[in-house]
PDB file of C-alpha atoms in Angstrom:
ATOM      1  CA  GLN A   1       0.036  -0.075  -0.023  1.00 81.00           C
ATOM      2  CA  SER A   2       1.620   3.264  -1.101  1.00 90.00           C
ATOM      3  CA  VAL A   3       1.447   6.601   0.664  1.00 95.00           C
ATOM      4  CA  LEU A   4       1.144   8.308  -2.683  1.00 98.00           C
ATOM      5  CA  THR A   5      -2.445   7.854  -4.583  1.00 98.00           C
ATOM      6  CA  GLN A   6      -2.431   7.798  -8.122  1.00 98.00           C
ATOM      7  CA  PRO A   7      -5.525   6.865 -10.536  1.00 97.00           C
ATOM      8  CA  ALA A   8      -5.179   3.427 -11.680  1.00 97.00           C
ATOM      9  CA  SER A   9      -5.768   4.481 -15.380  1.00 97.00           C
ATOM     10  CA  VAL A  10      -6.330   7.274 -17.780  1.00 98.00           C
ATOM     11  CA  SER A  11      -7.145   7.503 -21.398  1.00 96.00           C
ATOM     12  CA  ALA A  12      -7.630   9.929 -24.361  1.00 96.00           C
ATOM     13  CA  ALA A  13      -7.413   9.841 -27.889  1.00 96.00           C
ATOM     14  CA  PRO A  14      -4.157  10.741 -29.942  1.00 97.00           C
ATOM     15  CA  GLY A  15      -3.629  14.215 -29.868  1.00 97.00           C
ATOM     16  CA  GLN A  16      -5.434  15.127 -26.954  1.00 97.00           C
ATOM     17  CA  LYS A  17      -4.208  15.704 -23.362  1.00 97.00           C
ATOM     18  CA  VAL A  18      -3.808  13.683 -20.117  1.00 97.00           C
ATOM     19  CA  THR A  19      -3.286  14.589 -16.463  1.00 98.00           C
ATOM     20  CA  ILE A  20      -2.038  12.249 -13.865  1.00 98.00           C
ATOM     21  CA  SER A  21      -2.476  13.176  -9.951  1.00 98.00           C
ATOM     22  CA  CYS A  22      -0.183  12.209  -7.340  1.00 98.00           C
ATOM     23  CA  SER A  23      -1.587  12.607  -3.820  1.00 98.00           C
ATOM     24  CA  GLY A  24       0.562  12.471  -0.551  1.00 98.00           C
ATOM     25  CA  SER A  25       1.103  14.391   2.544  1.00 97.00           C
ATOM     26  CA  SER A  26       3.159  16.793   4.274  1.00 96.00           C
ATOM     27  CA  SER A  27       5.701  14.123   5.105  1.00 97.00           C
ATOM     28  CA  ASN A  28       6.336  13.486   1.409  1.00 97.00           C
ATOM     29  CA  ILE A  29       5.131  15.931  -1.331  1.00 98.00           C
ATOM     30  CA  GLY A  30       4.325  18.519   0.673  1.00 97.00           C
ATOM     31  CA  ASN A  31       7.585  19.203   1.929  1.00 96.00           C
ATOM     32  CA  ASN A  32      10.021  17.470  -0.847  1.00 96.00           C
ATOM     33  CA  TYR A  33      10.513  17.484  -4.535  1.00 97.00           C
ATOM     34  CA  VAL A  34       8.494  15.417  -7.078  1.00 98.00           C
ATOM     35  CA  ALA A  35       9.774  13.328  -9.991  1.00 98.00           C
ATOM     36  CA  TRP A  36       7.881  11.182 -12.567  1.00 98.00           C
ATOM     37  CA  TYR A  37       8.988   8.106 -14.451  1.00 98.00           C
ATOM     38  CA  GLN A  38       7.494   6.653 -17.572  1.00 98.00           C
ATOM     39  CA  GLN A  39       7.861   2.974 -18.015  1.00 98.00           C
ATOM     40  CA  LEU A  40       6.994   1.352 -21.127  1.00 97.00           C
ATOM     41  CA  PRO A  41       5.924  -2.388 -21.284  1.00 93.00           C
ATOM     42  CA  GLY A  42       9.099  -4.564 -20.240  1.00 92.00           C
ATOM     43  CA  THR A  43      11.413  -1.932 -20.070  1.00 96.00           C
ATOM     44  CA  ALA A  44      13.138   0.224 -17.229  1.00 98.00           C
ATOM     45  CA  PRO A  45      11.486   3.292 -15.861  1.00 98.00           C
ATOM     46  CA  LYS A  46      12.645   6.526 -17.608  1.00 98.00           C
ATOM     47  CA  LEU A  47      13.046   9.792 -15.899  1.00 98.00           C
ATOM     48  CA  LEU A  48      10.340  12.483 -17.447  1.00 98.00           C
ATOM     49  CA  ILE A  49      10.193  15.209 -14.756  1.00 98.00           C
ATOM     50  CA  TYR A  50      12.560  15.937 -11.722  1.00 98.00           C
ATOM     51  CA  ASP A  51      12.401  18.829  -9.212  1.00 97.00           C
ATOM     52  CA  ASN A  52       8.729  19.131  -9.466  1.00 97.00           C
ATOM     53  CA  ASN A  53       8.450  20.529 -13.074  1.00 97.00           C
ATOM     54  CA  ARG A  54      12.209  20.322 -14.732  1.00 97.00           C
ATOM     55  CA  ARG A  55      12.510  18.199 -17.816  1.00 97.00           C
ATOM     56  CA  PRO A  56      15.704  16.143 -18.335  1.00 96.00           C
ATOM     57  CA  SER A  57      17.804  16.698 -21.403  1.00 95.00           C
ATOM     58  CA  GLY A  58      15.773  15.002 -24.471  1.00 95.00           C
ATOM     59  CA  ILE A  59      12.303  15.009 -22.954  1.00 97.00           C
ATOM     60  CA  PRO A  60       9.890  16.750 -25.035  1.00 97.00           C
ATOM     61  CA  ASP A  61       7.998  19.671 -23.741  1.00 95.00           C
ATOM     62  CA  ARG A  62       4.616  17.631 -24.272  1.00 97.00           C
ATOM     63  CA  PHE A  63       5.399  16.293 -20.844  1.00 98.00           C
ATOM     64  CA  SER A  64       5.016  18.900 -17.934  1.00 98.00           C
ATOM     65  CA  GLY A  65       4.886  18.541 -14.043  1.00 98.00           C
ATOM     66  CA  SER A  66       3.646  20.863 -11.225  1.00 98.00           C
ATOM     67  CA  LYS A  67       3.030  20.695  -7.608  1.00 98.00           C
ATOM     68  CA  SER A  68       0.658  22.393  -4.994  1.00 97.00           C
ATOM     69  CA  GLY A  69       0.595  21.612  -1.371  1.00 97.00           C
ATOM     70  CA  THR A  70       0.492  17.770  -1.008  1.00 97.00           C
ATOM     71  CA  SER A  71      -0.382  17.034  -4.682  1.00 98.00           C
ATOM     72  CA  ALA A  72       1.404  16.818  -7.714  1.00 98.00           C
ATOM     73  CA  THR A  73       0.370  16.707 -11.563  1.00 98.00           C
ATOM     74  CA  LEU A  74       1.784  15.065 -14.664  1.00 98.00           C
ATOM     75  CA  GLY A  75       0.534  16.714 -17.917  1.00 98.00           C
ATOM     76  CA  VAL A  76       0.988  15.085 -21.437  1.00 98.00           C
ATOM     77  CA  THR A  77      -0.238  16.737 -24.401  1.00 97.00           C
ATOM     78  CA  GLY A  78      -0.329  16.044 -27.923  1.00 97.00           C
ATOM     79  CA  LEU A  79      -0.868  12.210 -26.796  1.00 97.00           C
ATOM     80  CA  GLN A  80       0.764   9.673 -28.957  1.00 96.00           C
ATOM     81  CA  THR A  81       0.596   5.894 -28.958  1.00 95.00           C
ATOM     82  CA  GLY A  82       4.065   5.546 -28.028  1.00 95.00           C
ATOM     83  CA  ASP A  83       3.090   7.466 -24.838  1.00 97.00           C
ATOM     84  CA  GLU A  84       1.206   4.149 -23.939  1.00 97.00           C
ATOM     85  CA  ALA A  85       2.870   3.200 -20.538  1.00 97.00           C
ATOM     86  CA  ASP A  86       2.868   3.240 -16.810  1.00 98.00           C
ATOM     87  CA  TYR A  87       3.354   6.680 -15.198  1.00 98.00           C
ATOM     88  CA  TYR A  88       4.856   6.497 -11.605  1.00 98.00           C
ATOM     89  CA  CYS A  89       5.274   9.760  -9.279  1.00 98.00           C
ATOM     90  CA  GLY A  90       8.022   9.593  -6.498  1.00 98.00           C
ATOM     91  CA  THR A  91       9.387  11.498  -3.840  1.00 97.00           C
ATOM     92  CA  TRP A  92      11.245  11.168  -0.446  1.00 96.00           C
ATOM     93  CA  ASP A  93       8.854  10.373   2.638  1.00 96.00           C
ATOM     94  CA  SER A  94      10.534  11.977   5.425  1.00 95.00           C
ATOM     95  CA  SER A  95       8.494  10.000   8.230  1.00 95.00           C
ATOM     96  CA  LEU A  96       9.326   6.599   6.580  1.00 93.00           C
ATOM     97  CA  SER A  97      12.969   7.813   5.723  1.00 94.00           C
ATOM     98  CA  ALA A  98      12.481   6.291   2.146  1.00 94.00           C
ATOM     99  CA  TYR A  99      11.902   7.287  -1.186  1.00 96.00           C
ATOM    100  CA  VAL A 100       8.300   6.387  -2.294  1.00 97.00           C
ATOM    101  CA  PHE A 101       6.745   5.708  -5.461  1.00 98.00           C
ATOM    102  CA  GLY A 102       3.002   5.900  -6.455  1.00 98.00           C
ATOM    103  CA  PRO A 103       1.178   2.832  -7.110  1.00 98.00           C
ATOM    104  CA  GLY A 104       1.421   3.785 -11.004  1.00 98.00           C
ATOM    105  CA  THR A 105      -1.080   4.937 -13.656  1.00 98.00           C
ATOM    106  CA  LYS A 106      -1.712   3.283 -17.004  1.00 98.00           C
ATOM    107  CA  VAL A 107      -2.046   5.415 -19.855  1.00 98.00           C
ATOM    108  CA  THR A 108      -3.852   3.961 -22.939  1.00 97.00           C
ATOM    109  CA  VAL A 109      -4.307   6.144 -26.051  1.00 95.00           C
ATOM    110  CA  LEU A 110      -7.713   5.124 -27.474  1.00 92.00           C
TER     111      LEU A 110
ATOM    112  CA  GLN B   1      26.396   8.166 -21.666  1.00 91.00           C
ATOM    113  CA  VAL B   2      25.747   6.727 -18.602  1.00 94.00           C
ATOM    114  CA  GLN B   3      24.894   3.124 -18.533  1.00 97.00           C
ATOM    115  CA  LEU B   4      24.191   0.536 -15.999  1.00 97.00           C
ATOM    116  CA  GLN B   5      23.847  -3.039 -16.139  1.00 98.00           C
ATOM    117  CA  GLU B   6      22.752  -5.857 -13.645  1.00 98.00           C
ATOM    118  CA  SER B   7      23.735  -9.437 -13.271  1.00 97.00           C
ATOM    119  CA  GLY B   8      23.416 -12.088 -10.867  1.00 96.00           C
ATOM    120  CA  ALA B   9      21.786 -15.409  -9.920  1.00 93.00           C
ATOM    121  CA  GLY B  10      18.249 -15.529 -11.567  1.00 94.00           C
ATOM    122  CA  LEU B  11      16.729 -18.102  -9.137  1.00 97.00           C
ATOM    123  CA  VAL B  12      17.601 -18.335  -5.544  1.00 98.00           C
ATOM    124  CA  LYS B  13      16.194 -20.755  -2.856  1.00 98.00           C
ATOM    125  CA  PRO B  14      13.979 -19.328  -0.002  1.00 97.00           C
ATOM    126  CA  SER B  15      16.054 -18.760   3.087  1.00 97.00           C
ATOM    127  CA  GLU B  16      19.293 -17.976   0.952  1.00 98.00           C
ATOM    128  CA  THR B  17      20.799 -14.855   0.060  1.00 98.00           C
ATOM    129  CA  LEU B  18      20.337 -12.794  -3.372  1.00 98.00           C
ATOM    130  CA  SER B  19      23.419 -11.116  -4.596  1.00 98.00           C
ATOM    131  CA  LEU B  20      23.447  -8.787  -7.641  1.00 98.00           C
ATOM    132  CA  ILE B  21      26.172  -6.674  -9.458  1.00 98.00           C
ATOM    133  CA  CYS B  22      25.735  -3.437 -11.098  1.00 98.00           C
ATOM    134  CA  ASP B  23      28.332  -2.506 -13.540  1.00 98.00           C
ATOM    135  CA  VAL B  24      28.476   1.272 -14.357  1.00 97.00           C
ATOM    136  CA  SER B  25      29.967   2.546 -17.878  1.00 96.00           C
ATOM    137  CA  GLY B  26      30.509   5.980 -19.006  1.00 95.00           C
ATOM    138  CA  TYR B  27      30.360   7.712 -15.465  1.00 94.00           C
ATOM    139  CA  HIS B  28      32.853   6.849 -12.432  1.00 93.00           C
ATOM    140  CA  ILE B  29      31.027   5.945  -9.459  1.00 91.00           C
ATOM    141  CA  SER B  30      33.455   7.741  -7.267  1.00 87.00           C
ATOM    142  CA  SER B  31      32.451  11.059  -9.231  1.00 88.00           C
ATOM    143  CA  GLY B  32      29.997  12.195  -6.593  1.00 82.00           C
ATOM    144  CA  SER B  33      26.519  10.547  -7.089  1.00 89.00           C
ATOM    145  CA  TYR B  34      24.608   8.340  -5.113  1.00 94.00           C
ATOM    146  CA  TRP B  35      23.617   5.078  -6.457  1.00 96.00           C
ATOM    147  CA  THR B  36      20.304   3.337  -5.706  1.00 97.00           C
ATOM    148  CA  TRP B  37      18.662  -0.267  -5.948  1.00 98.00           C
ATOM    149  CA  ILE B  38      15.020  -0.315  -6.735  1.00 98.00           C
ATOM    150  CA  ARG B  39      12.872  -3.373  -7.155  1.00 98.00           C
ATOM    151  CA  GLN B  40       9.642  -4.176  -8.900  1.00 98.00           C
ATOM    152  CA  PRO B  41       7.629  -7.551  -8.038  1.00 97.00           C
ATOM    153  CA  PRO B  42       5.947  -8.927 -11.559  1.00 96.00           C
ATOM    154  CA  GLY B  43       2.752  -6.825 -12.409  1.00 95.00           C
ATOM    155  CA  LYS B  44       3.497  -4.377  -9.287  1.00 96.00           C
ATOM    156  CA  GLY B  45       4.808  -1.074  -8.440  1.00 96.00           C
ATOM    157  CA  LEU B  46       8.223   0.118  -7.705  1.00 97.00           C
ATOM    158  CA  GLU B  47       9.941  -0.253  -4.174  1.00 97.00           C
ATOM    159  CA  PHE B  48      12.958   1.659  -2.893  1.00 97.00           C
ATOM    160  CA  ILE B  49      15.506  -0.524  -1.474  1.00 98.00           C
ATOM    161  CA  GLY B  50      18.423   1.915  -0.690  1.00 96.00           C
ATOM    162  CA  ASN B  51      21.144   3.864  -1.716  1.00 95.00           C
ATOM    163  CA  ILE B  52      24.947   4.114  -1.499  1.00 95.00           C
ATOM    164  CA  PHE B  53      27.475   7.097  -1.842  1.00 93.00           C
ATOM    165  CA  GLN B  54      30.872   6.532  -3.056  1.00 85.00           C
ATOM    166  CA  SER B  55      32.523   6.722   0.401  1.00 85.00           C
ATOM    167  CA  GLY B  56      30.287   3.571   1.223  1.00 86.00           C
ATOM    168  CA  TYR B  57      27.882   5.418   3.283  1.00 91.00           C
ATOM    169  CA  SER B  58      24.337   3.691   2.543  1.00 93.00           C
ATOM    170  CA  HIS B  59      20.717   4.180   3.412  1.00 93.00           C
ATOM    171  CA  TYR B  60      18.354   1.341   3.425  1.00 96.00           C
ATOM    172  CA  ASN B  61      14.699   1.185   3.227  1.00 95.00           C
ATOM    173  CA  PRO B  62      13.573   0.520   6.946  1.00 94.00           C
ATOM    174  CA  SER B  63      11.171  -2.375   5.637  1.00 94.00           C
ATOM    175  CA  LEU B  64      14.229  -4.114   4.088  1.00 96.00           C
ATOM    176  CA  LYS B  65      16.893  -2.840   6.345  1.00 96.00           C
ATOM    177  CA  SER B  66      17.678  -5.999   8.449  1.00 96.00           C
ATOM    178  CA  ARG B  67      18.401  -8.143   5.574  1.00 98.00           C
ATOM    179  CA  VAL B  68      20.123  -5.549   3.297  1.00 98.00           C
ATOM    180  CA  THR B  69      23.677  -4.725   2.298  1.00 97.00           C
ATOM    181  CA  MET B  70      25.027  -2.711  -0.268  1.00 97.00           C
ATOM    182  CA  SER B  71      28.616  -1.935  -1.539  1.00 95.00           C
ATOM    183  CA  VAL B  72      30.558  -0.216  -4.138  1.00 95.00           C
ATOM    184  CA  ASP B  73      33.842  -1.241  -5.746  1.00 93.00           C
ATOM    185  CA  THR B  74      35.396   2.009  -7.247  1.00 91.00           C
ATOM    186  CA  SER B  75      38.103  -0.007  -8.702  1.00 93.00           C
ATOM    187  CA  LYS B  76      35.757  -1.924 -10.696  1.00 95.00           C
ATOM    188  CA  ASN B  77      33.139   0.550 -11.098  1.00 95.00           C
ATOM    189  CA  GLN B  78      30.489  -1.624  -9.689  1.00 96.00           C
ATOM    190  CA  LEU B  79      27.887  -1.580  -7.118  1.00 96.00           C
ATOM    191  CA  SER B  80      26.468  -4.777  -5.328  1.00 97.00           C
ATOM    192  CA  LEU B  81      23.368  -5.784  -3.450  1.00 98.00           C
ATOM    193  CA  GLU B  82      22.836  -8.572  -1.056  1.00 98.00           C
ATOM    194  CA  LEU B  83      19.720  -9.545   0.357  1.00 98.00           C
ATOM    195  CA  ARG B  84      19.233 -12.212   2.910  1.00 98.00           C
ATOM    196  CA  SER B  85      16.660 -14.735   4.221  1.00 98.00           C
ATOM    197  CA  VAL B  86      14.714 -14.214   0.939  1.00 98.00           C
ATOM    198  CA  THR B  87      11.228 -15.532   0.345  1.00 98.00           C
ATOM    199  CA  ALA B  88       8.643 -15.614  -2.275  1.00 97.00           C
ATOM    200  CA  ALA B  89       7.902 -11.971  -1.844  1.00 97.00           C
ATOM    201  CA  ASP B  90      11.467 -10.842  -2.723  1.00 98.00           C
ATOM    202  CA  THR B  91      10.715 -12.256  -6.232  1.00 98.00           C
ATOM    203  CA  ALA B  92      11.207  -9.121  -8.591  1.00 98.00           C
ATOM    204  CA  VAL B  93      13.092  -7.261 -11.315  1.00 98.00           C
ATOM    205  CA  TYR B  94      15.893  -5.617  -9.346  1.00 98.00           C
ATOM    206  CA  PHE B  95      17.147  -2.156 -10.911  1.00 98.00           C
ATOM    207  CA  CYS B  96      20.305  -0.353 -10.043  1.00 98.00           C
ATOM    208  CA  ALA B  97      19.838   3.456 -10.781  1.00 97.00           C
ATOM    209  CA  ARG B  98      21.945   6.810 -10.484  1.00 96.00           C
ATOM    210  CA  THR B  99      20.633   9.470  -8.159  1.00 93.00           C
ATOM    211  CA  GLY B 100      20.508  12.539  -9.996  1.00 89.00           C
ATOM    212  CA  HIS B 101      21.736  16.116  -9.341  1.00 82.00           C
ATOM    213  CA  GLY B 102      19.127  18.311  -8.545  1.00 85.00           C
ATOM    214  CA  SER B 103      17.362  19.755  -5.372  1.00 88.00           C
ATOM    215  CA  GLY B 104      15.221  16.573  -4.702  1.00 91.00           C
ATOM    216  CA  TRP B 105      15.909  12.840  -5.110  1.00 94.00           C
ATOM    217  CA  PHE B 106      15.293  11.438  -8.406  1.00 97.00           C
ATOM    218  CA  PHE B 107      16.730   8.545 -10.482  1.00 97.00           C
ATOM    219  CA  ASP B 108      18.279   9.671 -13.876  1.00 96.00           C
ATOM    220  CA  TYR B 109      19.763   6.600 -15.233  1.00 97.00           C
ATOM    221  CA  TRP B 110      18.467   2.992 -14.820  1.00 98.00           C
ATOM    222  CA  GLY B 111      19.919  -0.369 -15.773  1.00 98.00           C
ATOM    223  CA  GLN B 112      17.743  -2.702 -17.690  1.00 98.00           C
ATOM    224  CA  GLY B 113      16.902  -4.910 -14.655  1.00 98.00           C
ATOM    225  CA  THR B 114      17.233  -8.346 -13.785  1.00 98.00           C
ATOM    226  CA  LEU B 115      14.628 -10.731 -12.723  1.00 98.00           C
ATOM    227  CA  VAL B 116      15.172 -12.709  -9.681  1.00 98.00           C
ATOM    228  CA  THR B 117      12.859 -15.585  -8.621  1.00 98.00           C
ATOM    229  CA  VAL B 118      12.818 -16.943  -5.219  1.00 98.00           C
ATOM    230  CA  SER B 119      11.651 -20.704  -5.346  1.00 96.00           C
ATOM    231  CA  SER B 120      13.000 -23.930  -4.300  1.00 95.00           C
TER     232      SER B 120
END
């Protein structure tokens, strides 16, 4: 049972936008930076967003991150079939003294 | 380009010790990064196992702390993970990853992962 909450799945048509929420508490998201990872089927996770809203080199600006209070959001615009994957949020939890991941959200392109 | 590659026994018997190696290339592990182990049970989410600095300073997930040992070998540019007294619940894909340099914690380079099955 994760201390972070994400919707199990979201879906949208190609070209549309999806948003994925990640809800936590003051011991994790509320006082720490959030990262987002994309995991394509059968592959290792890939960093999409770090420090709440920063993109690593090579990540297109279709992916964006934001944080407000104890929640964070990943946005994906111009949805493509190649975006079908599981998306995980992650952050440090000061109470658990461990890095925690959300349960993951499966994105389906209709 | 930083690359990581996990290796080790793919099948471990219950109560025995899981041992994995992570070979790092394209970046020297003594260059000032933390290195992390993460696992993912089949069909499930990601779990932080712990991380280690070049000096050998380590921090383990409290849920696994009593059974985990991590180490670094700077001469071989390798990390290692040992997990003792394994059970079927430890069956997972094990990833090594580099902790990125930023304001918060995040993992910017990952190995492809290696599946370890605990079974007699």
